[in-house]
Amino acid sequence: MTHDLPAVPNRGASRPFGRLITAMVTPFTADGALDLDGAVRLASHLVDEQGNDALVLNGTTGESPTTTDAEKETLIRVVVEAVGDRARIVAGVGTNDTRHTVELAAQAEKAGAHGLLVVTPYYNKPPQAGLLRHFTAVADASGLPIMVYDIPHRTGTAIATDTLVKMAEHGRIVAVKDAKGDLTATSWVLARSDLAFYCGEDALTLPALAVGSVGVVGTSTHFTGAQTKQLIEAFEAGDLATALTLHRRLLPLFTGIFRSQGVILVKAGLAAKGLPAGPVRPPLVDATGDELAQLRADCAAAGLPLPE
């Protein structure tokens, strides 16, 4: 399998982390410990079978709020060793404490990550000047390219268009995971900067491509990865009919994976497929029987049925 990626992501690349990226869940053992063998198996499946160009580790879908700094570092090391020669590994390092975020960025770089995902500081709701200071401080302290994660419905704060444009002046801030759901704002940033935008909402992948995004950082792509990549490649080839057909076919799973918190249903679906997942850590709770049944229905509707 070929991957259209530079050896090291850089600002000159139109898609610095490829097209298809999955925010990977963190497999745990039955007693809730980190499952490193499972992480290697799952990462290999996502890269070799689902066609991912990159993986995000230690994001929210990776249950970063409940994994320790040491667990985060270990996970990066083993996954980089397993698949880092054929996919980019992007480490989630964002917190609502700039100093801690800088520490996690240094840890991830030392562990071999190829890039960083830095989410908007949450709960303390900094002003736009504080956001600019936060992201540029991380970029100043690290040698890795950074993907800014704009997801205001979780963090409580949207990154303003002017702030993103100012961030783009920093040579290591190269991309945005865009989960704002505002394609007009996305369009204005793309018109005023050379940031690479990755859609952060699975169901908006095709509309986001239409305004200039280069790919997706997905959750349902644990299951829809190969087809989502086909959608992106069809759009890029000008085959809009195929792209639209795939968008509509995958819509039940693009949206269905979020009927509960995404990681809950991803882990339930992976377990049904015999892939590593394990339980979620509190305060999350594992999928109920009814939730798994609905997930089966959504997968079937998308043409990707789960094994019985």
PDB file of N, CA, C and O in Angstrom, residues 148-223:
ATOM      1  N   VAL A 148      -3.895  22.333  14.881  1.00  0.00           N
ATOM      2  CA  VAL A 148      -4.758  22.971  15.875  1.00  0.00           C
ATOM      3  C   VAL A 148      -6.135  22.304  15.821  1.00  0.00           C
ATOM      4  O   VAL A 148      -6.651  22.027  14.739  1.00  0.00           O
ATOM      5  N   TYR A 149      -6.718  22.066  16.982  1.00  0.00           N
ATOM      6  CA  TYR A 149      -8.015  21.379  17.047  1.00  0.00           C
ATOM      7  C   TYR A 149      -9.063  22.365  17.549  1.00  0.00           C
ATOM      8  O   TYR A 149      -9.060  22.753  18.712  1.00  0.00           O
ATOM      9  N   ASP A 150      -9.960  22.759  16.640  1.00  0.00           N
ATOM     10  CA  ASP A 150     -10.997  23.738  16.938  1.00  0.00           C
ATOM     11  C   ASP A 150     -12.331  23.019  17.102  1.00  0.00           C
ATOM     12  O   ASP A 150     -12.947  22.610  16.124  1.00  0.00           O
ATOM     13  N   ILE A 151     -12.763  22.844  18.345  1.00  0.00           N
ATOM     14  CA  ILE A 151     -13.994  22.089  18.625  1.00  0.00           C
ATOM     15  C   ILE A 151     -14.759  22.792  19.752  1.00  0.00           C
ATOM     16  O   ILE A 151     -14.785  22.345  20.903  1.00  0.00           O
ATOM     17  N   PRO A 152     -15.400  23.917  19.435  1.00  0.00           N
ATOM     18  CA  PRO A 152     -15.995  24.750  20.489  1.00  0.00           C
ATOM     19  C   PRO A 152     -17.112  24.102  21.283  1.00  0.00           C
ATOM     20  O   PRO A 152     -17.329  24.464  22.449  1.00  0.00           O
ATOM     21  N   HIS A 153     -17.828  23.127  20.706  1.00  0.00           N
ATOM     22  CA  HIS A 153     -18.913  22.524  21.478  1.00  0.00           C
ATOM     23  C   HIS A 153     -18.388  21.669  22.634  1.00  0.00           C
ATOM     24  O   HIS A 153     -19.139  21.331  23.538  1.00  0.00           O
ATOM     25  N   ARG A 154     -17.092  21.331  22.611  1.00  0.00           N
ATOM     26  CA  ARG A 154     -16.486  20.638  23.751  1.00  0.00           C
ATOM     27  C   ARG A 154     -15.668  21.573  24.628  1.00  0.00           C
ATOM     28  O   ARG A 154     -15.633  21.414  25.840  1.00  0.00           O
ATOM     29  N   THR A 155     -14.979  22.515  24.009  1.00  0.00           N
ATOM     30  CA  THR A 155     -14.044  23.342  24.778  1.00  0.00           C
ATOM     31  C   THR A 155     -14.689  24.588  25.351  1.00  0.00           C
ATOM     32  O   THR A 155     -14.152  25.190  26.289  1.00  0.00           O
ATOM     33  N   GLY A 156     -15.803  25.009  24.774  1.00  0.00           N
ATOM     34  CA  GLY A 156     -16.459  26.224  25.249  1.00  0.00           C
ATOM     35  C   GLY A 156     -15.974  27.483  24.565  1.00  0.00           C
ATOM     36  O   GLY A 156     -16.524  28.560  24.795  1.00  0.00           O
ATOM     37  N   THR A 157     -14.943  27.369  23.721  1.00  0.00           N
ATOM     38  CA  THR A 157     -14.370  28.539  23.058  1.00  0.00           C
ATOM     39  C   THR A 157     -14.063  28.204  21.605  1.00  0.00           C
ATOM     40  O   THR A 157     -13.368  27.229  21.324  1.00  0.00           O
ATOM     41  N   ALA A 158     -14.561  29.032  20.696  1.00  0.00           N
ATOM     42  CA  ALA A 158     -14.219  28.891  19.284  1.00  0.00           C
ATOM     43  C   ALA A 158     -12.964  29.704  18.986  1.00  0.00           C
ATOM     44  O   ALA A 158     -12.738  30.764  19.577  1.00  0.00           O
ATOM     45  N   ILE A 159     -12.152  29.207  18.070  1.00  0.00           N
ATOM     46  CA  ILE A 159     -10.991  29.978  17.622  1.00  0.00           C
ATOM     47  C   ILE A 159     -11.461  30.880  16.490  1.00  0.00           C
ATOM     48  O   ILE A 159     -11.942  30.406  15.461  1.00  0.00           O
ATOM     49  N   ALA A 160     -11.329  32.172  16.669  1.00  0.00           N
ATOM     50  CA  ALA A 160     -11.819  33.135  15.689  1.00  0.00           C
ATOM     51  C   ALA A 160     -11.001  33.062  14.400  1.00  0.00           C
ATOM     52  O   ALA A 160      -9.829  32.674  14.401  1.00  0.00           O
ATOM     53  N   THR A 161     -11.626  33.476  13.320  1.00  0.00           N
ATOM     54  CA  THR A 161     -10.955  33.466  12.020  1.00  0.00           C
ATOM     55  C   THR A 161      -9.648  34.260  12.069  1.00  0.00           C
ATOM     56  O   THR A 161      -8.604  33.782  11.616  1.00  0.00           O
ATOM     57  N   ASP A 162      -9.687  35.468  12.620  1.00  0.00           N
ATOM     58  CA  ASP A 162      -8.477  36.291  12.676  1.00  0.00           C
ATOM     59  C   ASP A 162      -7.380  35.609  13.488  1.00  0.00           C
ATOM     60  O   ASP A 162      -6.195  35.715  13.153  1.00  0.00           O
ATOM     61  N   THR A 163      -7.765  34.900  14.552  1.00  0.00           N
ATOM     62  CA  THR A 163      -6.780  34.209  15.381  1.00  0.00           C
ATOM     63  C   THR A 163      -6.116  33.084  14.604  1.00  0.00           C
ATOM     64  O   THR A 163      -4.900  32.900  14.664  1.00  0.00           O
ATOM     65  N   LEU A 164      -6.901  32.312  13.871  1.00  0.00           N
ATOM     66  CA  LEU A 164      -6.333  31.237  13.056  1.00  0.00           C
ATOM     67  C   LEU A 164      -5.400  31.793  11.982  1.00  0.00           C
ATOM     68  O   LEU A 164      -4.337  31.226  11.716  1.00  0.00           O
ATOM     69  N   VAL A 165      -5.789  32.894  11.385  1.00  0.00           N
ATOM     70  CA  VAL A 165      -4.935  33.500  10.356  1.00  0.00           C
ATOM     71  C   VAL A 165      -3.612  33.955  10.969  1.00  0.00           C
ATOM     72  O   VAL A 165      -2.541  33.765  10.369  1.00  0.00           O
ATOM     73  N   LYS A 166      -3.658  34.522  12.163  1.00  0.00           N
ATOM     74  CA  LYS A 166      -2.421  34.929  12.839  1.00  0.00           C
ATOM     75  C   LYS A 166      -1.570  33.708  13.198  1.00  0.00           C
ATOM     76  O   LYS A 166      -0.346  33.729  13.062  1.00  0.00           O
ATOM     77  N   MET A 167      -2.206  32.639  13.653  1.00  0.00           N
ATOM     78  CA  MET A 167      -1.469  31.416  13.966  1.00  0.00           C
ATOM     79  C   MET A 167      -0.735  30.885  12.746  1.00  0.00           C
ATOM     80  O   MET A 167       0.365  30.343  12.851  1.00  0.00           O
ATOM     81  N   ALA A 168      -1.345  31.033  11.584  1.00  0.00           N
ATOM     82  CA  ALA A 168      -0.770  30.494  10.357  1.00  0.00           C
ATOM     83  C   ALA A 168       0.560  31.141  10.004  1.00  0.00           C
ATOM     84  O   ALA A 168       1.312  30.604   9.182  1.00  0.00           O
ATOM     85  N   GLU A 169       0.871  32.272  10.619  1.00  0.00           N
ATOM     86  CA  GLU A 169       2.156  32.924  10.372  1.00  0.00           C
ATOM     87  C   GLU A 169       3.310  32.146  10.997  1.00  0.00           C
ATOM     88  O   GLU A 169       4.462  32.346  10.623  1.00  0.00           O
ATOM     89  N   HIS A 170       2.983  31.263  11.956  1.00  0.00           N
ATOM     90  CA  HIS A 170       4.027  30.453  12.589  1.00  0.00           C
ATOM     91  C   HIS A 170       4.343  29.261  11.696  1.00  0.00           C
ATOM     92  O   HIS A 170       3.447  28.524  11.280  1.00  0.00           O
ATOM     93  N   GLY A 171       5.600  29.039  11.417  1.00  0.00           N
ATOM     94  CA  GLY A 171       5.989  28.000  10.468  1.00  0.00           C
ATOM     95  C   GLY A 171       5.636  26.592  10.866  1.00  0.00           C
ATOM     96  O   GLY A 171       5.553  25.709  10.011  1.00  0.00           O
ATOM     97  N   ARG A 172       5.421  26.336  12.176  1.00  0.00           N
ATOM     98  CA  ARG A 172       5.107  24.964  12.596  1.00  0.00           C
ATOM     99  C   ARG A 172       3.616  24.746  12.841  1.00  0.00           C
ATOM    100  O   ARG A 172       3.219  23.625  13.135  1.00  0.00           O
ATOM    101  N   ILE A 173       2.808  25.772  12.737  1.00  0.00           N
ATOM    102  CA  ILE A 173       1.355  25.578  12.812  1.00  0.00           C
ATOM    103  C   ILE A 173       0.862  25.413  11.381  1.00  0.00           C
ATOM    104  O   ILE A 173       0.758  26.385  10.624  1.00  0.00           O
ATOM    105  N   VAL A 174       0.606  24.162  10.995  1.00  0.00           N
ATOM    106  CA  VAL A 174       0.406  23.850   9.571  1.00  0.00           C
ATOM    107  C   VAL A 174      -1.003  23.386   9.230  1.00  0.00           C
ATOM    108  O   VAL A 174      -1.358  23.336   8.051  1.00  0.00           O
ATOM    109  N   ALA A 175      -1.804  23.023  10.219  1.00  0.00           N
ATOM    110  CA  ALA A 175      -3.089  22.394   9.902  1.00  0.00           C
ATOM    111  C   ALA A 175      -4.101  22.665  11.000  1.00  0.00           C
ATOM    112  O   ALA A 175      -3.754  23.067  12.125  1.00  0.00           O
ATOM    113  N   VAL A 176      -5.363  22.412  10.671  1.00  0.00           N
ATOM    114  CA  VAL A 176      -6.474  22.558  11.611  1.00  0.00           C
ATOM    115  C   VAL A 176      -7.350  21.322  11.515  1.00  0.00           C
ATOM    116  O   VAL A 176      -7.712  20.899  10.409  1.00  0.00           O
ATOM    117  N   LYS A 177      -7.672  20.740  12.658  1.00  0.00           N
ATOM    118  CA  LYS A 177      -8.766  19.775  12.727  1.00  0.00           C
ATOM    119  C   LYS A 177     -10.008  20.592  13.030  1.00  0.00           C
ATOM    120  O   LYS A 177     -10.164  21.139  14.121  1.00  0.00           O
ATOM    121  N   ASP A 178     -10.881  20.670  12.054  1.00  0.00           N
ATOM    122  CA  ASP A 178     -11.985  21.615  12.066  1.00  0.00           C
ATOM    123  C   ASP A 178     -13.284  20.921  12.466  1.00  0.00           C
ATOM    124  O   ASP A 178     -13.913  20.255  11.651  1.00  0.00           O
ATOM    125  N   ALA A 179     -13.662  21.079  13.736  1.00  0.00           N
ATOM    126  CA  ALA A 179     -14.922  20.516  14.223  1.00  0.00           C
ATOM    127  C   ALA A 179     -15.861  21.626  14.680  1.00  0.00           C
ATOM    128  O   ALA A 179     -16.685  21.437  15.564  1.00  0.00           O
ATOM    129  N   LYS A 180     -15.721  22.777  14.062  1.00  0.00           N
ATOM    130  CA  LYS A 180     -16.555  23.922  14.396  1.00  0.00           C
ATOM    131  C   LYS A 180     -17.924  23.824  13.743  1.00  0.00           C
ATOM    132  O   LYS A 180     -18.906  24.383  14.241  1.00  0.00           O
ATOM    133  N   GLY A 181     -17.984  23.135  12.590  1.00  0.00           N
ATOM    134  CA  GLY A 181     -19.255  23.005  11.889  1.00  0.00           C
ATOM    135  C   GLY A 181     -19.710  24.284  11.226  1.00  0.00           C
ATOM    136  O   GLY A 181     -20.902  24.481  10.976  1.00  0.00           O
ATOM    137  N   ASP A 182     -18.778  25.177  10.911  1.00  0.00           N
ATOM    138  CA  ASP A 182     -19.089  26.467  10.304  1.00  0.00           C
ATOM    139  C   ASP A 182     -18.261  26.578   9.023  1.00  0.00           C
ATOM    140  O   ASP A 182     -17.122  27.059   9.038  1.00  0.00           O
ATOM    141  N   LEU A 183     -18.828  26.130   7.910  1.00  0.00           N
ATOM    142  CA  LEU A 183     -18.075  26.101   6.661  1.00  0.00           C
ATOM    143  C   LEU A 183     -17.805  27.491   6.115  1.00  0.00           C
ATOM    144  O   LEU A 183     -16.868  27.685   5.338  1.00  0.00           O
ATOM    145  N   THR A 184     -18.590  28.471   6.518  1.00  0.00           N
ATOM    146  CA  THR A 184     -18.289  29.843   6.116  1.00  0.00           C
ATOM    147  C   THR A 184     -17.004  30.322   6.779  1.00  0.00           C
ATOM    148  O   THR A 184     -16.118  30.889   6.125  1.00  0.00           O
ATOM    149  N   ALA A 185     -16.887  30.074   8.090  1.00  0.00           N
ATOM    150  CA  ALA A 185     -15.658  30.447   8.795  1.00  0.00           C
ATOM    151  C   ALA A 185     -14.458  29.695   8.226  1.00  0.00           C
ATOM    152  O   ALA A 185     -13.378  30.270   8.030  1.00  0.00           O
ATOM    153  N   THR A 186     -14.654  28.405   7.946  1.00  0.00           N
ATOM    154  CA  THR A 186     -13.594  27.615   7.329  1.00  0.00           C
ATOM    155  C   THR A 186     -13.149  28.246   6.013  1.00  0.00           C
ATOM    156  O   THR A 186     -11.952  28.380   5.732  1.00  0.00           O
ATOM    157  N   SER A 187     -14.101  28.637   5.206  1.00  0.00           N
ATOM    158  CA  SER A 187     -13.796  29.224   3.906  1.00  0.00           C
ATOM    159  C   SER A 187     -12.973  30.500   4.040  1.00  0.00           C
ATOM    160  O   SER A 187     -12.032  30.736   3.268  1.00  0.00           O
ATOM    161  N   TRP A 188     -13.306  31.323   5.020  1.00  0.00           N
ATOM    162  CA  TRP A 188     -12.568  32.569   5.205  1.00  0.00           C
ATOM    163  C   TRP A 188     -11.128  32.308   5.642  1.00  0.00           C
ATOM    164  O   TRP A 188     -10.199  32.967   5.165  1.00  0.00           O
ATOM    165  N   VAL A 189     -10.919  31.334   6.526  1.00  0.00           N
ATOM    166  CA  VAL A 189      -9.542  31.029   6.937  1.00  0.00           C
ATOM    167  C   VAL A 189      -8.753  30.490   5.759  1.00  0.00           C
ATOM    168  O   VAL A 189      -7.591  30.876   5.534  1.00  0.00           O
ATOM    169  N   LEU A 190      -9.366  29.610   4.974  1.00  0.00           N
ATOM    170  CA  LEU A 190      -8.677  29.038   3.817  1.00  0.00           C
ATOM    171  C   LEU A 190      -8.358  30.107   2.775  1.00  0.00           C
ATOM    172  O   LEU A 190      -7.338  30.026   2.075  1.00  0.00           O
ATOM    173  N   ALA A 191      -9.218  31.110   2.671  1.00  0.00           N
ATOM    174  CA  ALA A 191      -8.971  32.186   1.715  1.00  0.00           C
ATOM    175  C   ALA A 191      -7.838  33.101   2.159  1.00  0.00           C
ATOM    176  O   ALA A 191      -7.229  33.784   1.322  1.00  0.00           O
ATOM    177  N   ARG A 192      -7.547  33.105   3.457  1.00  0.00           N
ATOM    178  CA  ARG A 192      -6.587  34.075   4.001  1.00  0.00           C
ATOM    179  C   ARG A 192      -5.309  33.431   4.540  1.00  0.00           C
ATOM    180  O   ARG A 192      -4.453  34.125   5.079  1.00  0.00           O
ATOM    181  N   SER A 193      -5.176  32.114   4.403  1.00  0.00           N
ATOM    182  CA  SER A 193      -3.984  31.445   4.931  1.00  0.00           C
ATOM    183  C   SER A 193      -3.686  30.212   4.099  1.00  0.00           C
ATOM    184  O   SER A 193      -4.475  29.834   3.225  1.00  0.00           O
ATOM    185  N   ASP A 194      -2.544  29.581   4.387  1.00  0.00           N
ATOM    186  CA  ASP A 194      -2.228  28.315   3.716  1.00  0.00           C
ATOM    187  C   ASP A 194      -2.329  27.139   4.675  1.00  0.00           C
ATOM    188  O   ASP A 194      -1.716  26.096   4.455  1.00  0.00           O
ATOM    189  N   LEU A 195      -3.120  27.281   5.732  1.00  0.00           N
ATOM    190  CA  LEU A 195      -3.359  26.169   6.635  1.00  0.00           C
ATOM    191  C   LEU A 195      -4.077  25.035   5.904  1.00  0.00           C
ATOM    192  O   LEU A 195      -4.967  25.277   5.089  1.00  0.00           O
ATOM    193  N   ALA A 196      -3.699  23.810   6.216  1.00  0.00           N
ATOM    194  CA  ALA A 196      -4.400  22.636   5.690  1.00  0.00           C
ATOM    195  C   ALA A 196      -5.530  22.285   6.646  1.00  0.00           C
ATOM    196  O   ALA A 196      -5.285  22.057   7.834  1.00  0.00           O
ATOM    197  N   PHE A 197      -6.750  22.254   6.143  1.00  0.00           N
ATOM    198  CA  PHE A 197      -7.896  21.941   6.990  1.00  0.00           C
ATOM    199  C   PHE A 197      -8.273  20.472   6.829  1.00  0.00           C
ATOM    200  O   PHE A 197      -8.391  19.965   5.711  1.00  0.00           O
ATOM    201  N   TYR A 198      -8.475  19.819   7.973  1.00  0.00           N
ATOM    202  CA  TYR A 198      -8.971  18.448   8.033  1.00  0.00           C
ATOM    203  C   TYR A 198     -10.329  18.477   8.727  1.00  0.00           C
ATOM    204  O   TYR A 198     -10.451  18.989   9.840  1.00  0.00           O
ATOM    205  N   CYS A 199     -11.326  17.940   8.064  1.00  0.00           N
ATOM    206  CA  CYS A 199     -12.659  17.923   8.651  1.00  0.00           C
ATOM    207  C   CYS A 199     -12.652  17.096   9.928  1.00  0.00           C
ATOM    208  O   CYS A 199     -12.135  15.983   9.959  1.00  0.00           O
ATOM    209  N   GLY A 200     -13.235  17.630  10.989  1.00  0.00           N
ATOM    210  CA  GLY A 200     -13.305  16.928  12.262  1.00  0.00           C
ATOM    211  C   GLY A 200     -14.677  16.380  12.572  1.00  0.00           C
ATOM    212  O   GLY A 200     -14.934  15.932  13.686  1.00  0.00           O
ATOM    213  N   GLU A 201     -15.582  16.432  11.597  1.00  0.00           N
ATOM    214  CA  GLU A 201     -16.924  15.876  11.749  1.00  0.00           C
ATOM    215  C   GLU A 201     -17.173  14.968  10.555  1.00  0.00           C
ATOM    216  O   GLU A 201     -17.335  15.440   9.425  1.00  0.00           O
ATOM    217  N   ASP A 202     -17.235  13.675  10.801  1.00  0.00           N
ATOM    218  CA  ASP A 202     -17.236  12.679   9.729  1.00  0.00           C
ATOM    219  C   ASP A 202     -18.261  12.981   8.636  1.00  0.00           C
ATOM    220  O   ASP A 202     -17.952  12.886   7.448  1.00  0.00           O
ATOM    221  N   ALA A 203     -19.470  13.351   9.043  1.00  0.00           N
ATOM    222  CA  ALA A 203     -20.548  13.536   8.071  1.00  0.00           C
ATOM    223  C   ALA A 203     -20.350  14.772   7.205  1.00  0.00           C
ATOM    224  O   ALA A 203     -21.015  14.911   6.169  1.00  0.00           O
ATOM    225  N   LEU A 204     -19.465  15.681   7.593  1.00  0.00           N
ATOM    226  CA  LEU A 204     -19.209  16.889   6.815  1.00  0.00           C
ATOM    227  C   LEU A 204     -17.976  16.759   5.925  1.00  0.00           C
ATOM    228  O   LEU A 204     -17.523  17.744   5.344  1.00  0.00           O
ATOM    229  N   THR A 205     -17.445  15.547   5.790  1.00  0.00           N
ATOM    230  CA  THR A 205     -16.226  15.376   4.997  1.00  0.00           C
ATOM    231  C   THR A 205     -16.388  15.902   3.586  1.00  0.00           C
ATOM    232  O   THR A 205     -15.566  16.689   3.098  1.00  0.00           O
ATOM    233  N   LEU A 206     -17.430  15.500   2.893  1.00  0.00           N
ATOM    234  CA  LEU A 206     -17.611  15.935   1.504  1.00  0.00           C
ATOM    235  C   LEU A 206     -17.873  17.441   1.423  1.00  0.00           C
ATOM    236  O   LEU A 206     -17.218  18.122   0.607  1.00  0.00           O
ATOM    237  N   PRO A 207     -18.795  18.016   2.205  1.00  0.00           N
ATOM    238  CA  PRO A 207     -18.949  19.475   2.154  1.00  0.00           C
ATOM    239  C   PRO A 207     -17.664  20.229   2.483  1.00  0.00           C
ATOM    240  O   PRO A 207     -17.376  21.260   1.870  1.00  0.00           O
ATOM    241  N   ALA A 208     -16.887  19.709   3.428  1.00  0.00           N
ATOM    242  CA  ALA A 208     -15.628  20.377   3.784  1.00  0.00           C
ATOM    243  C   ALA A 208     -14.639  20.335   2.629  1.00  0.00           C
ATOM    244  O   ALA A 208     -13.923  21.310   2.360  1.00  0.00           O
ATOM    245  N   LEU A 209     -14.575  19.205   1.930  1.00  0.00           N
ATOM    246  CA  LEU A 209     -13.711  19.123   0.751  1.00  0.00           C
ATOM    247  C   LEU A 209     -14.116  20.170  -0.282  1.00  0.00           C
ATOM    248  O   LEU A 209     -13.261  20.773  -0.945  1.00  0.00           O
ATOM    249  N   ALA A 210     -15.403  20.405  -0.400  1.00  0.00           N
ATOM    250  CA  ALA A 210     -15.902  21.334  -1.412  1.00  0.00           C
ATOM    251  C   ALA A 210     -15.446  22.763  -1.177  1.00  0.00           C
ATOM    252  O   ALA A 210     -15.347  23.549  -2.135  1.00  0.00           O
ATOM    253  N   VAL A 211     -15.144  23.126   0.083  1.00  0.00           N
ATOM    254  CA  VAL A 211     -14.676  24.484   0.361  1.00  0.00           C
ATOM    255  C   VAL A 211     -13.165  24.548   0.534  1.00  0.00           C
ATOM    256  O   VAL A 211     -12.630  25.603   0.855  1.00  0.00           O
ATOM    257  N   GLY A 212     -12.476  23.412   0.331  1.00  0.00           N
ATOM    258  CA  GLY A 212     -11.027  23.463   0.324  1.00  0.00           C
ATOM    259  C   GLY A 212     -10.301  22.636   1.343  1.00  0.00           C
ATOM    260  O   GLY A 212      -9.063  22.671   1.402  1.00  0.00           O
ATOM    261  N   SER A 213     -11.010  21.872   2.171  1.00  0.00           N
ATOM    262  CA  SER A 213     -10.328  20.987   3.115  1.00  0.00           C
ATOM    263  C   SER A 213      -9.616  19.874   2.347  1.00  0.00           C
ATOM    264  O   SER A 213      -9.959  19.568   1.205  1.00  0.00           O
ATOM    265  N   VAL A 214      -8.620  19.267   2.994  1.00  0.00           N
ATOM    266  CA  VAL A 214      -7.781  18.286   2.296  1.00  0.00           C
ATOM    267  C   VAL A 214      -8.012  16.851   2.761  1.00  0.00           C
ATOM    268  O   VAL A 214      -7.466  15.915   2.180  1.00  0.00           O
ATOM    269  N   GLY A 215      -8.805  16.672   3.814  1.00  0.00           N
ATOM    270  CA  GLY A 215      -9.014  15.323   4.322  1.00  0.00           C
ATOM    271  C   GLY A 215      -9.856  15.354   5.578  1.00  0.00           C
ATOM    272  O   GLY A 215     -10.557  16.332   5.853  1.00  0.00           O
ATOM    273  N   VAL A 216      -9.768  14.271   6.342  1.00  0.00           N
ATOM    274  CA  VAL A 216     -10.604  14.109   7.526  1.00  0.00           C
ATOM    275  C   VAL A 216      -9.796  13.488   8.649  1.00  0.00           C
ATOM    276  O   VAL A 216      -8.905  12.671   8.409  1.00  0.00           O
ATOM    277  N   VAL A 217     -10.092  13.906   9.871  1.00  0.00           N
ATOM    278  CA  VAL A 217      -9.669  13.186  11.075  1.00  0.00           C
ATOM    279  C   VAL A 217     -10.943  12.571  11.635  1.00  0.00           C
ATOM    280  O   VAL A 217     -11.787  13.277  12.186  1.00  0.00           O
ATOM    281  N   GLY A 218     -11.111  11.263  11.434  1.00  0.00           N
ATOM    282  CA  GLY A 218     -12.392  10.642  11.679  1.00  0.00           C
ATOM    283  C   GLY A 218     -12.439   9.737  12.889  1.00  0.00           C
ATOM    284  O   GLY A 218     -11.415   9.341  13.443  1.00  0.00           O
ATOM    285  N   THR A 219     -13.664   9.394  13.265  1.00  0.00           N
ATOM    286  CA  THR A 219     -13.952   8.438  14.328  1.00  0.00           C
ATOM    287  C   THR A 219     -14.590   7.187  13.741  1.00  0.00           C
ATOM    288  O   THR A 219     -14.136   6.070  13.974  1.00  0.00           O
ATOM    289  N   SER A 220     -15.634   7.383  12.924  1.00  0.00           N
ATOM    290  CA  SER A 220     -16.256   6.241  12.248  1.00  0.00           C
ATOM    291  C   SER A 220     -15.278   5.570  11.300  1.00  0.00           C
ATOM    292  O   SER A 220     -15.501   4.427  10.873  1.00  0.00           O
ATOM    293  N   THR A 221     -14.180   6.241  10.984  1.00  0.00           N
ATOM    294  CA  THR A 221     -13.191   5.695  10.063  1.00  0.00           C
ATOM    295  C   THR A 221     -12.455   4.486  10.627  1.00  0.00           C
ATOM    296  O   THR A 221     -11.696   3.834   9.906  1.00  0.00           O
ATOM    297  N   HIS A 222     -12.673   4.147  11.895  1.00  0.00           N
ATOM    298  CA  HIS A 222     -12.253   2.833  12.381  1.00  0.00           C
ATOM    299  C   HIS A 222     -12.890   1.726  11.535  1.00  0.00           C
ATOM    300  O   HIS A 222     -12.336   0.630  11.414  1.00  0.00           O
ATOM    301  N   PHE A 223     -14.074   2.043  10.959  1.00  0.00           N
ATOM    302  CA  PHE A 223     -14.830   1.061  10.171  1.00  0.00           C
ATOM    303  C   PHE A 223     -14.979   1.486   8.713  1.00  0.00           C
ATOM    304  O   PHE A 223     -15.055   0.636   7.830  1.00  0.00           O
TER     305      PHE A 223
END
